[in-house]
mmCIF file with all atom_site columns, C-alpha atoms in Angstrom:
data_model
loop_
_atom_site.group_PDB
_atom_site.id
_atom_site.type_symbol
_atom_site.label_atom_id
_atom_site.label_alt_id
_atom_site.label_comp_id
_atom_site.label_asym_id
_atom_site.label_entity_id
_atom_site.label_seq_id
_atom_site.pdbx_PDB_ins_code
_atom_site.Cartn_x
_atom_site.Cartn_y
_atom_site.Cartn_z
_atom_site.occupancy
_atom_site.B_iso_or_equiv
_atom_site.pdbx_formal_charge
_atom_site.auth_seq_id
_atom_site.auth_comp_id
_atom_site.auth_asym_id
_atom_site.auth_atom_id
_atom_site.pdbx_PDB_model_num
ATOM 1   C CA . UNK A 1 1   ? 50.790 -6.604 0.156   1.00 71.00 ? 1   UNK A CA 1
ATOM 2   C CA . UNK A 1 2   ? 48.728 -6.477 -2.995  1.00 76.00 ? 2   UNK A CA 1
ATOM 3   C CA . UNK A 1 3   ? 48.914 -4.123 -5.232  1.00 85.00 ? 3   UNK A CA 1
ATOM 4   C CA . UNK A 1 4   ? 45.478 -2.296 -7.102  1.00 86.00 ? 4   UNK A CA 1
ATOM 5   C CA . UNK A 1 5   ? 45.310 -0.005 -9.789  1.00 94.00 ? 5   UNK A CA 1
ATOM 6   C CA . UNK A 1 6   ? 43.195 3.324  -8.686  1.00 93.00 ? 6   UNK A CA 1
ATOM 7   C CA . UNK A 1 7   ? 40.044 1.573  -10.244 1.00 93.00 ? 7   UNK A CA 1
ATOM 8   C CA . UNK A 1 8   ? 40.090 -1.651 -8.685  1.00 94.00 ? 8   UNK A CA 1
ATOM 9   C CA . UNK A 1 9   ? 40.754 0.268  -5.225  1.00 92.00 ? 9   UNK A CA 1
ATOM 10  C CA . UNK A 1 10  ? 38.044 2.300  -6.135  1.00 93.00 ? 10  UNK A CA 1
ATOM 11  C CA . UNK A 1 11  ? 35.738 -0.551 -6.864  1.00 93.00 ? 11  UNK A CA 1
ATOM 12  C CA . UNK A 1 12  ? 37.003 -2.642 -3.219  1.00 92.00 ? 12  UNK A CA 1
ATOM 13  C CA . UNK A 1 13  ? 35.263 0.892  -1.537  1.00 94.00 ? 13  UNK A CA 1
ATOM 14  C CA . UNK A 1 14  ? 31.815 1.159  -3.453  1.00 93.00 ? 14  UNK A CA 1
ATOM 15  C CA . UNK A 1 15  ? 31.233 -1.692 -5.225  1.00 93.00 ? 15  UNK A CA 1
ATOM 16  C CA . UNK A 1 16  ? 28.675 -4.508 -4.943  1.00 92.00 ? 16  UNK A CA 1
ATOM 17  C CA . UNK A 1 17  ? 25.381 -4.261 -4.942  1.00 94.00 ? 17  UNK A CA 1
ATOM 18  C CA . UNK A 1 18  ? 24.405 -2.165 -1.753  1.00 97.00 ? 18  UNK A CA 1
ATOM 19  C CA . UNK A 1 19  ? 27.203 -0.041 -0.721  1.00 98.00 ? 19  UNK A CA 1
ATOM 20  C CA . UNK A 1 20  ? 25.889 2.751  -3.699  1.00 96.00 ? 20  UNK A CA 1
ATOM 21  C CA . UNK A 1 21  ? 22.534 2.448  -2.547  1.00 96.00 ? 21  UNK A CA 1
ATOM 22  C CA . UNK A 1 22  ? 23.593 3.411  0.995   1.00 98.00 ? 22  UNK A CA 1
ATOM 23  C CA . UNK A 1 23  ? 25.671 6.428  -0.048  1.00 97.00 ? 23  UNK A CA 1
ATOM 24  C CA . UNK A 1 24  ? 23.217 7.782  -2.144  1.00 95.00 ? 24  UNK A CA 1
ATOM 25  C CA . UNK A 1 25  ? 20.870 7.064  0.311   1.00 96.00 ? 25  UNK A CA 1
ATOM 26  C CA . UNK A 1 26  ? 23.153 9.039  2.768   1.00 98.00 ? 26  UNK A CA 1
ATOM 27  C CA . UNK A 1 27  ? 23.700 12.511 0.488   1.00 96.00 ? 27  UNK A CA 1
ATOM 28  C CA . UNK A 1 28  ? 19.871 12.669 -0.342  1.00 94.00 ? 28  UNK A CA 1
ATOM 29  C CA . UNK A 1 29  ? 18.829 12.372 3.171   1.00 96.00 ? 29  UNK A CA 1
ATOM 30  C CA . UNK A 1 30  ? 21.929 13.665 4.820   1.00 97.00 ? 30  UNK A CA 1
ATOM 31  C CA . UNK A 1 31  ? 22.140 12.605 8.722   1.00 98.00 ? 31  UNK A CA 1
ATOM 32  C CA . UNK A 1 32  ? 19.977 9.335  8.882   1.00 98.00 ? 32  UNK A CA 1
ATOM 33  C CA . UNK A 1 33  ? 18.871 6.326  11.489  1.00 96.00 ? 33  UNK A CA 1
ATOM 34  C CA . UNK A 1 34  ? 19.786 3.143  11.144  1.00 95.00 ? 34  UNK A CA 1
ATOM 35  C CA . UNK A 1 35  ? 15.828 1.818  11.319  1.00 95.00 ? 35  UNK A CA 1
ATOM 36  C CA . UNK A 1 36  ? 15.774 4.982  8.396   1.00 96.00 ? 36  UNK A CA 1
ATOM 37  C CA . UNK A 1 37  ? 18.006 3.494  5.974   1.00 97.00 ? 37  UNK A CA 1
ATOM 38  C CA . UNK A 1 38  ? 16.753 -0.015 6.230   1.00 97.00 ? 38  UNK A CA 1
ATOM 39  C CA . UNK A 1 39  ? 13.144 1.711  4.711   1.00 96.00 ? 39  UNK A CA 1
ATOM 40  C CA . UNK A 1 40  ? 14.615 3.406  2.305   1.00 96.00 ? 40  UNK A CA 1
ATOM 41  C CA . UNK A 1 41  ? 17.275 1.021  0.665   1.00 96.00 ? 41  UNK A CA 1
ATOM 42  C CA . UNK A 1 42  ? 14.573 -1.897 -0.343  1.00 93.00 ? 42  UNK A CA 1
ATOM 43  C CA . UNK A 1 43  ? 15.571 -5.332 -0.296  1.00 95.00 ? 43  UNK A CA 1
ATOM 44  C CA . UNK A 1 44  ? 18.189 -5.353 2.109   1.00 97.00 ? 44  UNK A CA 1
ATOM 45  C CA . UNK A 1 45  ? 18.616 -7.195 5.430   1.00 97.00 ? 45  UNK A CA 1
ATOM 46  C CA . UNK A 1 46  ? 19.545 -6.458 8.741   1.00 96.00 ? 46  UNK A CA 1
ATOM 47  C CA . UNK A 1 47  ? 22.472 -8.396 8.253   1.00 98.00 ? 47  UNK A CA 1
ATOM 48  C CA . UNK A 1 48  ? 23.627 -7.133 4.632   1.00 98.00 ? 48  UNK A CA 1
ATOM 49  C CA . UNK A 1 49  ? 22.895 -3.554 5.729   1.00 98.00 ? 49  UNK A CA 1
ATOM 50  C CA . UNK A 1 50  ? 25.418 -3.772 9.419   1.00 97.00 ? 50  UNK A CA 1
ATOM 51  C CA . UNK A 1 51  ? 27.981 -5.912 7.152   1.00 98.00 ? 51  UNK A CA 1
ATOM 52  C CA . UNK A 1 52  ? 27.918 -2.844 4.459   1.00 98.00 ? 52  UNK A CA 1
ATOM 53  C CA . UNK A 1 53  ? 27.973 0.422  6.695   1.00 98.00 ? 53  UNK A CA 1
ATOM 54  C CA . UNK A 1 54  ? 30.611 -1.322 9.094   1.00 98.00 ? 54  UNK A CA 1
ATOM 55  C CA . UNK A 1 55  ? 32.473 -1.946 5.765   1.00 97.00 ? 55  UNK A CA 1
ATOM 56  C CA . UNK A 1 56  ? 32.482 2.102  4.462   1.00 98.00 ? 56  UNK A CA 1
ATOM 57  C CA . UNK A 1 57  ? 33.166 3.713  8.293   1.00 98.00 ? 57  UNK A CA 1
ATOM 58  C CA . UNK A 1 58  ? 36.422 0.995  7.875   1.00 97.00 ? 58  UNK A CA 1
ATOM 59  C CA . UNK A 1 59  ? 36.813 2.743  4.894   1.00 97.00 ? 59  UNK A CA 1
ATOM 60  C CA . UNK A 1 60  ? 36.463 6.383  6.019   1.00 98.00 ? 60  UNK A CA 1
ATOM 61  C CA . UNK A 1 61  ? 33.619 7.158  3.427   1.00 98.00 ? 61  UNK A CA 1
ATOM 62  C CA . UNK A 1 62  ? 30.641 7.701  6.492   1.00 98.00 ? 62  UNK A CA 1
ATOM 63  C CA . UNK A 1 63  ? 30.762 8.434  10.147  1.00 98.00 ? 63  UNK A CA 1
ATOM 64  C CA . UNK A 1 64  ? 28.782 6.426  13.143  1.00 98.00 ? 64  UNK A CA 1
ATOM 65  C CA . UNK A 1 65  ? 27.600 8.316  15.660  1.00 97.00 ? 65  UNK A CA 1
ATOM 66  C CA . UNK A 1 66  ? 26.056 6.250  18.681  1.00 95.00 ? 66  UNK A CA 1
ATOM 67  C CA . UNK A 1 67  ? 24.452 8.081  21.483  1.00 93.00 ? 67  UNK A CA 1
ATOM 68  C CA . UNK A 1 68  ? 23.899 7.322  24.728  1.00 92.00 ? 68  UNK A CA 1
ATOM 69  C CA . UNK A 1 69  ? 20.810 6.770  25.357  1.00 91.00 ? 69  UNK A CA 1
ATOM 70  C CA . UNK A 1 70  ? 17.797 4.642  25.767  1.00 90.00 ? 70  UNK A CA 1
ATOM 71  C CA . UNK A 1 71  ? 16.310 3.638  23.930  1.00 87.00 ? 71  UNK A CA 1
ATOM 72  C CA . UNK A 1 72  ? 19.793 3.750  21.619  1.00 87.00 ? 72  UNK A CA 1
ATOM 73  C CA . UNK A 1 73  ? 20.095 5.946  19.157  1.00 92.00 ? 73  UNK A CA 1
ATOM 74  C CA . UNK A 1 74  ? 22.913 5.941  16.327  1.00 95.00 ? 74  UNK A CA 1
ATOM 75  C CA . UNK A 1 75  ? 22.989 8.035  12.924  1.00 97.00 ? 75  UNK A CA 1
ATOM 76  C CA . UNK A 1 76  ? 25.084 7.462  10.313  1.00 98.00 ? 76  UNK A CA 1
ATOM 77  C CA . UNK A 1 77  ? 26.005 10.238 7.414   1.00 98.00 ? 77  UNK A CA 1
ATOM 78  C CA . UNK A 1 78  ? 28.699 10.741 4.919   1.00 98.00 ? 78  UNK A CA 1
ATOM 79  C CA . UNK A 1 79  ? 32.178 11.843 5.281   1.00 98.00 ? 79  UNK A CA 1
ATOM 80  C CA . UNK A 1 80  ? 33.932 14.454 3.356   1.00 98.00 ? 80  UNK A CA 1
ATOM 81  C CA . UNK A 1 81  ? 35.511 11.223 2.053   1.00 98.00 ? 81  UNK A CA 1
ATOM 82  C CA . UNK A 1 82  ? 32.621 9.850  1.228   1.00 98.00 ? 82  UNK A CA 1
ATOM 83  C CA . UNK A 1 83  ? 30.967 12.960 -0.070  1.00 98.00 ? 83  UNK A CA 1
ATOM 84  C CA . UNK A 1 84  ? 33.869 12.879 -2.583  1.00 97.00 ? 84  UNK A CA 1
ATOM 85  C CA . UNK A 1 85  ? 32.680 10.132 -4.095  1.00 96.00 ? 85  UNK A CA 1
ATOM 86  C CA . UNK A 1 86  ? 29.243 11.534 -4.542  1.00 96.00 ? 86  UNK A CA 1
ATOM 87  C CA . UNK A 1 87  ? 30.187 13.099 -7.746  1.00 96.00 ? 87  UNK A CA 1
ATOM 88  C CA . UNK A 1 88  ? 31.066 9.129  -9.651  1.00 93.00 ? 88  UNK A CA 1
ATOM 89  C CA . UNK A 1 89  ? 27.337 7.659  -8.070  1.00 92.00 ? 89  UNK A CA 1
ATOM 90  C CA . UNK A 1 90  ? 25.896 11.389 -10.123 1.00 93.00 ? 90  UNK A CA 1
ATOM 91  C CA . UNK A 1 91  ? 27.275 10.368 -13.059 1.00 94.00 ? 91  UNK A CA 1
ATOM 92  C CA . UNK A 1 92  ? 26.315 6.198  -12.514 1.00 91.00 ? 92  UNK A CA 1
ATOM 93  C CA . UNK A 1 93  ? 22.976 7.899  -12.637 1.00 87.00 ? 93  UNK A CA 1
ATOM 94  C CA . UNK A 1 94  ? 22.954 10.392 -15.603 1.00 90.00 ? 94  UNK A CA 1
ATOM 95  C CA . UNK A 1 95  ? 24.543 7.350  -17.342 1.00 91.00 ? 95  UNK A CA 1
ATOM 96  C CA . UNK A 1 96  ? 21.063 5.034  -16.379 1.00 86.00 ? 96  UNK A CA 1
ATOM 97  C CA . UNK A 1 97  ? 18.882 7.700  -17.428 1.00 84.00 ? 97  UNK A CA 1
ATOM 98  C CA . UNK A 1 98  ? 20.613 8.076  -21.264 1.00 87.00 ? 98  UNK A CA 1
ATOM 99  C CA . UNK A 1 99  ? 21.139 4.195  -21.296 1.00 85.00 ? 99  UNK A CA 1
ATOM 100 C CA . UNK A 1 100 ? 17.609 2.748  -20.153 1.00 81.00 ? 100 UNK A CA 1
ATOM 101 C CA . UNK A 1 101 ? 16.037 0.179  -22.510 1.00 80.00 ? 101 UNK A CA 1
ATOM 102 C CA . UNK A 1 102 ? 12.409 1.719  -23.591 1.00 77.00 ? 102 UNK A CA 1
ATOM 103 C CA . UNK A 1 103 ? 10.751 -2.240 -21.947 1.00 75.00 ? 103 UNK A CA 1
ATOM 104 C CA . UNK A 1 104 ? 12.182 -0.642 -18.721 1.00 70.00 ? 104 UNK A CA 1
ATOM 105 C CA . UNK A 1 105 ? 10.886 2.411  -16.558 1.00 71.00 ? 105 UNK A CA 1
ATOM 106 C CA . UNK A 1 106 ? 13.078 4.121  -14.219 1.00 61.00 ? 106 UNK A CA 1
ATOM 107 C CA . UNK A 1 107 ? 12.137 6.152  -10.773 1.00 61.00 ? 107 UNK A CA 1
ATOM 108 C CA . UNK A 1 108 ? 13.578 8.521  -8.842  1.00 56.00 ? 108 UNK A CA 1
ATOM 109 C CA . UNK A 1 109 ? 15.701 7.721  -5.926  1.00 51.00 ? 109 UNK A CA 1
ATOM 110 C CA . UNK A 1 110 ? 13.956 8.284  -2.626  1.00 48.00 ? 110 UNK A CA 1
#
């Protein structure tokens, strides 16, 4: 078994370049689509973005919901797990805002 300090385990949860996006995605919106996400977290693929989500409801931090219907319907939204969390991704942010070079602009996350 390997052993990780609290930050690397930390990191294994939310880090790379997509899983953030997601979450913050998630606590803006609150209960969202599958087809919704995809809009709103530019750049990523199908692929990328079924890898990523099946990667944080491993991890406890949101929760699938599929429903039975047709056509099929599934939402995804955060866990109080991954609501915890929500606090570090505020903070990633405040940090951008102080920290932005001046040849850069920044916008708000949608």
């Amino acid at each position: 078994m390997e052993t990780l300090t609290p930050f690397d385990y930390t990191l294994s949860i939310i880090g790379g370049k997509w899983k953030m996006k997601i979450m913050y995605q998630l606590a803006f919106h609150g209960v969202t689509r599958y087809g919704e996400l995809k809009r709103r977290v530019s750049g990523i693929t199908y692929k990328v973005l079924t890898s990523q989500l099946n990667d944080l409801e491993r991890e406890g931090v949101i929760k699938r919901v599929e429903y039975d219907q047709t056509p099929p319907k599934v939402e995804y939204s955060l866990t109080p797990r991954g609501k915890s969390l929500m606090p570090i991704l505020e903070e990633i942010c405040k940090w951008g805002v102080h920290n932005v070079p001046e040849t850069q602009t920044l916008h708000e996350l949608q």
